[in-house]
Coordinates of C-alpha atoms in Angstrom, one line a residue:
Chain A
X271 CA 112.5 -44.0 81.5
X272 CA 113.0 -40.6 80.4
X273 CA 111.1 -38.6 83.1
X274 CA 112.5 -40.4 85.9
X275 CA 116.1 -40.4 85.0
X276 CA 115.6 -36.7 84.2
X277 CA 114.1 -35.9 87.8
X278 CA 116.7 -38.1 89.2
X279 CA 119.4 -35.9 87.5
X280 CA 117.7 -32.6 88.4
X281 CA 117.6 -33.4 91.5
X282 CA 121.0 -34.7 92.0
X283 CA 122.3 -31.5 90.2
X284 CA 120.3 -29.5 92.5
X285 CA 121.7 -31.1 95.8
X286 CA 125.2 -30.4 94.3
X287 CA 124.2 -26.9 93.3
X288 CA 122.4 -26.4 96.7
X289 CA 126.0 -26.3 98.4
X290 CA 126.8 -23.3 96.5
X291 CA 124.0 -21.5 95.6
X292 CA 121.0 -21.2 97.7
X293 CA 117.7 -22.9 96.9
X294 CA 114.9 -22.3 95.0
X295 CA 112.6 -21.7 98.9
X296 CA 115.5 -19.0 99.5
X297 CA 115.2 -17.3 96.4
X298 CA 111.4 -17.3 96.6
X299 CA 112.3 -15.2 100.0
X300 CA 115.4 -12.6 98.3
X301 CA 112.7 -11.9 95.5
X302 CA 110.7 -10.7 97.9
X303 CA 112.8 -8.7 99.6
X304 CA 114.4 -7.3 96.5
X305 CA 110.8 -6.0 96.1
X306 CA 111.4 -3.5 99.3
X307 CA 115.1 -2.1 99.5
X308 CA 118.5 -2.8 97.4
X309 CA 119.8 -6.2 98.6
X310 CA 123.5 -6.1 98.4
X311 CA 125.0 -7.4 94.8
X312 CA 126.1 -10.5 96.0
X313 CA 122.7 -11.2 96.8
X314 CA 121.2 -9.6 93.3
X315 CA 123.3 -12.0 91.6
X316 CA 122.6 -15.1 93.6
X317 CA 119.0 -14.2 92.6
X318 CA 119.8 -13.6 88.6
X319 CA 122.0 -16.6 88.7
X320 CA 119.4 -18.9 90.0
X321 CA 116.3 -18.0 87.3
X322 CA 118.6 -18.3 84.5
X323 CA 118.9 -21.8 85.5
X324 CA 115.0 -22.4 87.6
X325 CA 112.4 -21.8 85.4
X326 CA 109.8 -22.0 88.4
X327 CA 111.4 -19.3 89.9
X328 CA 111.4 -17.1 87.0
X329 CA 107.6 -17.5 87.0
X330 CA 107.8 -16.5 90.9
X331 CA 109.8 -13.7 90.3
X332 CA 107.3 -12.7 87.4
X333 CA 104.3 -13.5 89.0
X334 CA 105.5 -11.3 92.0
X335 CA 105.9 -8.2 89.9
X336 CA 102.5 -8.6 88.0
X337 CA 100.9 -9.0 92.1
X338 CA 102.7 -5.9 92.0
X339 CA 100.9 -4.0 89.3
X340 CA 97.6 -5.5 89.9
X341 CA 97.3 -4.5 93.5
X342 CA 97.7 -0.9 92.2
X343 CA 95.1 -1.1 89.9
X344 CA 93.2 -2.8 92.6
X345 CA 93.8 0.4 95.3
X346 CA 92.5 2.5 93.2
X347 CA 89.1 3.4 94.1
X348 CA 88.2 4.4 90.4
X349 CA 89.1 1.2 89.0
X350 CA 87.9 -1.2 91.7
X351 CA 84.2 -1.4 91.6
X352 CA 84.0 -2.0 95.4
X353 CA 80.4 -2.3 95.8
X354 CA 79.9 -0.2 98.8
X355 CA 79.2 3.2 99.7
X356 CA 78.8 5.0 103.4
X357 CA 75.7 4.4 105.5
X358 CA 72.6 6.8 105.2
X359 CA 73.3 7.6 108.1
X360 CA 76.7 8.4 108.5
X361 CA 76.6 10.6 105.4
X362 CA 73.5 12.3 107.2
X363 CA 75.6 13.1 110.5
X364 CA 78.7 14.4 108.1
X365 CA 76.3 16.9 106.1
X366 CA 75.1 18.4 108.6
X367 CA 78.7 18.4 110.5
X368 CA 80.0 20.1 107.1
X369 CA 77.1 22.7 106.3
X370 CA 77.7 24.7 109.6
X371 CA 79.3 28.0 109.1
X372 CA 82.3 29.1 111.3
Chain B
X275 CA 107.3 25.6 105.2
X276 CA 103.3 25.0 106.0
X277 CA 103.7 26.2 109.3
X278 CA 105.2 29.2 107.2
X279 CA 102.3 29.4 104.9
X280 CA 99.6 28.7 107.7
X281 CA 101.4 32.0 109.9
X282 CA 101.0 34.0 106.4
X283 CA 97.6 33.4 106.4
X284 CA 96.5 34.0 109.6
X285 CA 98.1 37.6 109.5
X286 CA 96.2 38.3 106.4
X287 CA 92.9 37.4 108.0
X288 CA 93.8 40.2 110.7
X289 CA 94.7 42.5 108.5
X290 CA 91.1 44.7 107.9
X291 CA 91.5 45.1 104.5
X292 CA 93.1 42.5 102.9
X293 CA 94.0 42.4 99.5
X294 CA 91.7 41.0 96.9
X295 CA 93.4 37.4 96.3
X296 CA 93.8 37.1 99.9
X297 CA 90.1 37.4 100.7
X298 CA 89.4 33.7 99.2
X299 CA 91.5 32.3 101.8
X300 CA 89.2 33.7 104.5
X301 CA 87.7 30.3 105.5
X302 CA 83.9 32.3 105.5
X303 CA 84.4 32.5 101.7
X304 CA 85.4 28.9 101.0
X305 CA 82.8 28.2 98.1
X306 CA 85.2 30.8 96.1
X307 CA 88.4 29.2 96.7
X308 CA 87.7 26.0 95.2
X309 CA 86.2 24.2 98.7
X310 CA 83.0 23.2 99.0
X311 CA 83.2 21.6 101.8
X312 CA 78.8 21.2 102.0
X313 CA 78.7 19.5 98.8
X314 CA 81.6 16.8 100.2
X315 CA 79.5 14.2 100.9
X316 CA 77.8 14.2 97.6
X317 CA 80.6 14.5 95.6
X318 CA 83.5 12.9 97.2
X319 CA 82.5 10.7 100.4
X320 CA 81.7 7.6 98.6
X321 CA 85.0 7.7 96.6
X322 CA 86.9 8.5 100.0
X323 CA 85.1 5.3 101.7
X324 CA 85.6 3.0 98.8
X325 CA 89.3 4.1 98.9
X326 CA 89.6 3.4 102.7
X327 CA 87.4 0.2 102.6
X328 CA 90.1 -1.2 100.3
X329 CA 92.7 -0.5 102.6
X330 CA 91.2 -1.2 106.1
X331 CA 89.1 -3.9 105.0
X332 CA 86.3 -3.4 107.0
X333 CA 83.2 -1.4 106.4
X334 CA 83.0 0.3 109.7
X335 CA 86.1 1.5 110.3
X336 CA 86.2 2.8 107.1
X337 CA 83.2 4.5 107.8
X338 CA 84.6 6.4 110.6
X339 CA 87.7 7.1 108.7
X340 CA 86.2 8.6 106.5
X341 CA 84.1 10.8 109.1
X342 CA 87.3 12.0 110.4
X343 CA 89.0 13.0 107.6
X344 CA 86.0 15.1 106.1
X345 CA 86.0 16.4 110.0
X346 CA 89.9 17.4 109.6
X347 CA 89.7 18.6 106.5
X348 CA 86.7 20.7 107.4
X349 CA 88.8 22.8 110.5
X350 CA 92.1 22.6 108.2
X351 CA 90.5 24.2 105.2
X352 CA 92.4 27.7 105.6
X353 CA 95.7 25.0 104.9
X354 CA 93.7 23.8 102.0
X355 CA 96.6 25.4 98.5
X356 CA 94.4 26.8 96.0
X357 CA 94.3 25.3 92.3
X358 CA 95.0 21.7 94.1
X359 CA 92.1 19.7 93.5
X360 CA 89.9 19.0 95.9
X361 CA 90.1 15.2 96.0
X362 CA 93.4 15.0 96.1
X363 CA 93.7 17.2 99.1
X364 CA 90.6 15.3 101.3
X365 CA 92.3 11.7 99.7
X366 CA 95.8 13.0 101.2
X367 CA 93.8 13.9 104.3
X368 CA 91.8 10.4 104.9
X369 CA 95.7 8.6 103.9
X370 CA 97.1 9.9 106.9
X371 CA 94.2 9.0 108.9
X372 CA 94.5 5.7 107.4
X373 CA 98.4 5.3 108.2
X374 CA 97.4 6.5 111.7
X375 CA 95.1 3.2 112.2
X376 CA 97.9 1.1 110.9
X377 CA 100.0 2.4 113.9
X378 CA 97.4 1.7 116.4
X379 CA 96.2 -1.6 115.2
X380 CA 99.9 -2.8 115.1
X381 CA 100.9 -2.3 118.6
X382 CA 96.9 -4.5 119.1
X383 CA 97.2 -6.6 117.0
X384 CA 98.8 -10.0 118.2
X385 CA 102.6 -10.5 117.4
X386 CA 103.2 -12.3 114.2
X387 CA 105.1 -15.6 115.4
X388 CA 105.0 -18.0 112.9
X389 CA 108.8 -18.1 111.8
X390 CA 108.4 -20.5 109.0
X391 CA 105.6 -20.6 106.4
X392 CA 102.3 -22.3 106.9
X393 CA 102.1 -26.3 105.9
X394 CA 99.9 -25.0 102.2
X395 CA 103.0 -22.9 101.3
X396 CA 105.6 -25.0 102.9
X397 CA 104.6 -28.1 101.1
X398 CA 105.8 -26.5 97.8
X399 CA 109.3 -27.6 98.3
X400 CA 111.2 -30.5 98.6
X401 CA 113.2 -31.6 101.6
X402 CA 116.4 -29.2 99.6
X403 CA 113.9 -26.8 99.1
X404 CA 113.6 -26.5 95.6
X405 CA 109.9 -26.7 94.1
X406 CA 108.2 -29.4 93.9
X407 CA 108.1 -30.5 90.1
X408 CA 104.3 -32.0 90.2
X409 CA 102.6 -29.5 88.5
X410 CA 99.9 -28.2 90.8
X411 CA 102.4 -27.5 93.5
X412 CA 105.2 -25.7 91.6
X413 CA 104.2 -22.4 89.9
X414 CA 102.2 -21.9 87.0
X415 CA 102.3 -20.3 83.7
X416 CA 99.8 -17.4 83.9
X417 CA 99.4 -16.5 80.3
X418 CA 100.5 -13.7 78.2
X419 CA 97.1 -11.6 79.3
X420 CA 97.8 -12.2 82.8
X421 CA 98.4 -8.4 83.1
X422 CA 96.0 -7.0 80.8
X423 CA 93.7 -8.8 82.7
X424 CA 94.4 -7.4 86.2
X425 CA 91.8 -4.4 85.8
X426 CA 89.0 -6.5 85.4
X427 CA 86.4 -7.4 87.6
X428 CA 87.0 -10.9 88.1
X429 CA 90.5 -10.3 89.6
X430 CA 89.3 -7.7 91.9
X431 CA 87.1 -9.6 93.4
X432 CA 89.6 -12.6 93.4
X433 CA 92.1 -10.3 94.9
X434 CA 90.0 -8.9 97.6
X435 CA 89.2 -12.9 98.6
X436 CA 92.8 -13.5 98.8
X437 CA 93.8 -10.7 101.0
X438 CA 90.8 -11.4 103.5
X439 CA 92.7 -14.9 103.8
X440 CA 95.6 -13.3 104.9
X441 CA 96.3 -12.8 108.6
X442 CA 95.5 -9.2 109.6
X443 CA 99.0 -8.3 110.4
X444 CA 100.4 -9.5 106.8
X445 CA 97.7 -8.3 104.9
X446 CA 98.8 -4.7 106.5
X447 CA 101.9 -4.9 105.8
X448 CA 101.2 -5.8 102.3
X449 CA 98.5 -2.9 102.1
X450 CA 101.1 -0.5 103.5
X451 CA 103.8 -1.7 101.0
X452 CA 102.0 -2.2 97.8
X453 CA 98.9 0.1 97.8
X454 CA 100.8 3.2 100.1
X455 CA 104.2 2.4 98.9
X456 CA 105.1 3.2 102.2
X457 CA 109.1 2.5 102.9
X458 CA 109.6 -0.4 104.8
X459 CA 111.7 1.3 107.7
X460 CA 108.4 3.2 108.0
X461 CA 106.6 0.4 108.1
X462 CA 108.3 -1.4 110.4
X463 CA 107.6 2.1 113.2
X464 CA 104.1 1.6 112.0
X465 CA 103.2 -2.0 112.6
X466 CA 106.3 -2.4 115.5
X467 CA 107.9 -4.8 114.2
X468 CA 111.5 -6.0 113.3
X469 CA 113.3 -6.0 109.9
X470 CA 113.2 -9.6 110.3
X471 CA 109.9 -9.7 110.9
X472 CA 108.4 -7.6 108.3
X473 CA 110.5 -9.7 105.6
X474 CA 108.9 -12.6 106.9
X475 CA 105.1 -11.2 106.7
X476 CA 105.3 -9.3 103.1
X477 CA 106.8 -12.7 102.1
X478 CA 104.3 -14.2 103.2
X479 CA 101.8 -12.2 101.9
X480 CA 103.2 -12.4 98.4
X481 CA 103.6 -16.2 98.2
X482 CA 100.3 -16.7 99.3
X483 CA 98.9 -14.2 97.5
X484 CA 100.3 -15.8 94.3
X485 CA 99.1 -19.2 94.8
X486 CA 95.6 -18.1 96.1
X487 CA 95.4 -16.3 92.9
X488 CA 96.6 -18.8 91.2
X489 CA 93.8 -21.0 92.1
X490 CA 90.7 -18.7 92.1
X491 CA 91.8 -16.1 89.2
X492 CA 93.8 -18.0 86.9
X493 CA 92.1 -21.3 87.1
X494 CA 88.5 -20.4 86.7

């Protein structure tokens, strides 16, 4: 009985909660946008206040900032073995472009 | 202030007898000021292509970014600072070439509609929009190594999967954002689009970059 009863009370709390304070689909979006400006405080709070309680959306919010961190590892050309280099002959055409004197 | 510096340098080229540091900036003596700009190719070009592919995402654009950065850099080398390393300067060169393309492929590229989020993302929540507690829908742990992880192999390739799934138009906003860490006012000139808008696309990009690497990074 335990599971049921215990989603059943989630989600009542939830609908309840959802009147006040926005929803878990909301946050997912003001995390986001936290990521690219200052929201205002009522906004950083609403967020803060929320993953106390949602422990999905602390793993969003988490998750988020480590997408973050890998895509800078990922952009940089000496850590991301791309496996690709310029054509033959576009390096050819650039050479000789380069080697003429002014 | 270059302007400045570019007006300083001009006059010392006309001046017949210039003093000794100023002769390296004549542009004829480039292999002494710390330019080389014949041995660019060799030493640099597949650095510079590998750093546009990831951006651009396609080989032959890249390619011809690439081209005309080495190009610009070649007639701007009298701007070129000495004692600033090389490929910094020609990697600060081929950026704004890259930004440049941004700007033209956003006013092309078609005009991101889609207000809401695609049925895979949407179908996370529940009719009051909180996540769905079934456990392949709501987010997953990811493990303490998660992070320490992210330089490998396996999630650069995972990573550049996910971000060829993305429509064009979020996948540049996201390149813009997180790789460039361009501002997003500036972003939002680049790609033409509306605050609202560009909310909607780097969220977009960010939820389903998380689940896609969910599934083909963390899973595996």
């Amino acid at each position: 009985m335990g599971s049921n009863l215990k989603t059943r009370l989630r989600r009542g709390m939830m609908r309840l909660m959802g009147r006040v304070m926005p929803s878990c689909k909301e946050i997912s979006e003001l995390v986001s946008a936290s990521m690219d400006g200052n929201l205002p405080m009522r906004r950083r709070l609403s967020i803060r206040f929320h993953i106390l309680m949602c422990s999905f959306c602390r793993r969003y919010e988490k998750q988020l900032l480590l997408l973050r961190i890998g895509t800078k590892h990922y952009a940089e050309p000496d850590e991301n073995p791309v496996e690709a280099s310029l054509s033959a002959a576009a390096s050819e055409r650039l050479k000789r472009a380069l080697e003429r004197k002014p | 202030m270059e302007l400045a510096v570019s007006f300083a340098r001009m006059s010392d080229d006309a001046n017949p007898a210039p003093p000794e540091t100023m002769v390296t900036r004549n542009p004829a003596h480039s292999s002494t000021d710390g330019l080389n700009p014949s041995e660019w190719v060799d030493a640099h070009s597949n650095y510079l292509f590998r750093y546009a592919l990831i951006r651009v995402r396609d080989e032959g654009v890249a390619e011809d970014m690439v081209q005309e950065a080495l190009l610009a850099a070649f007639k701007a080398r009298d701007h070129y600072t000495e004692g600033a390393s090389e490929r910094g300067w020609l990697t600060g060169i081929l950026r704004h070439k890259i930004l440049d393309h941004f700007r033209q492929v956003g006013r092309d590229r078609a005009i991101f509609h889609e207000q809401s989020l695609p049925p895979e993302l949407d179908e996370r929540f529940d009719d009051l929009g909180q996540w769905k507690t079934e456990p392949p829908l709501s987010p997953k742990v990811w493990g303490p190594d998660a992070a320490s992880q992210m330089q490998s192999k396996e999630f650069m390739a995972a990573l550049k999967q996910c971000l060829a799934k993305l429509p064009q138009r979020c996948a540049d906003a996201f390149v813009l954002r997180e790789m460039e860490a361009v501002d997003s006012k500036e972003i939002q000139e680049f790609l033409d689009v509306t605050a609202a808008n560009l909310w909607v696309l780097l969220h977009r990009a960010r939820m389903q970059l998380r689940l896609c690497l969910e599934k083909n990074w963390i899973n595996v």
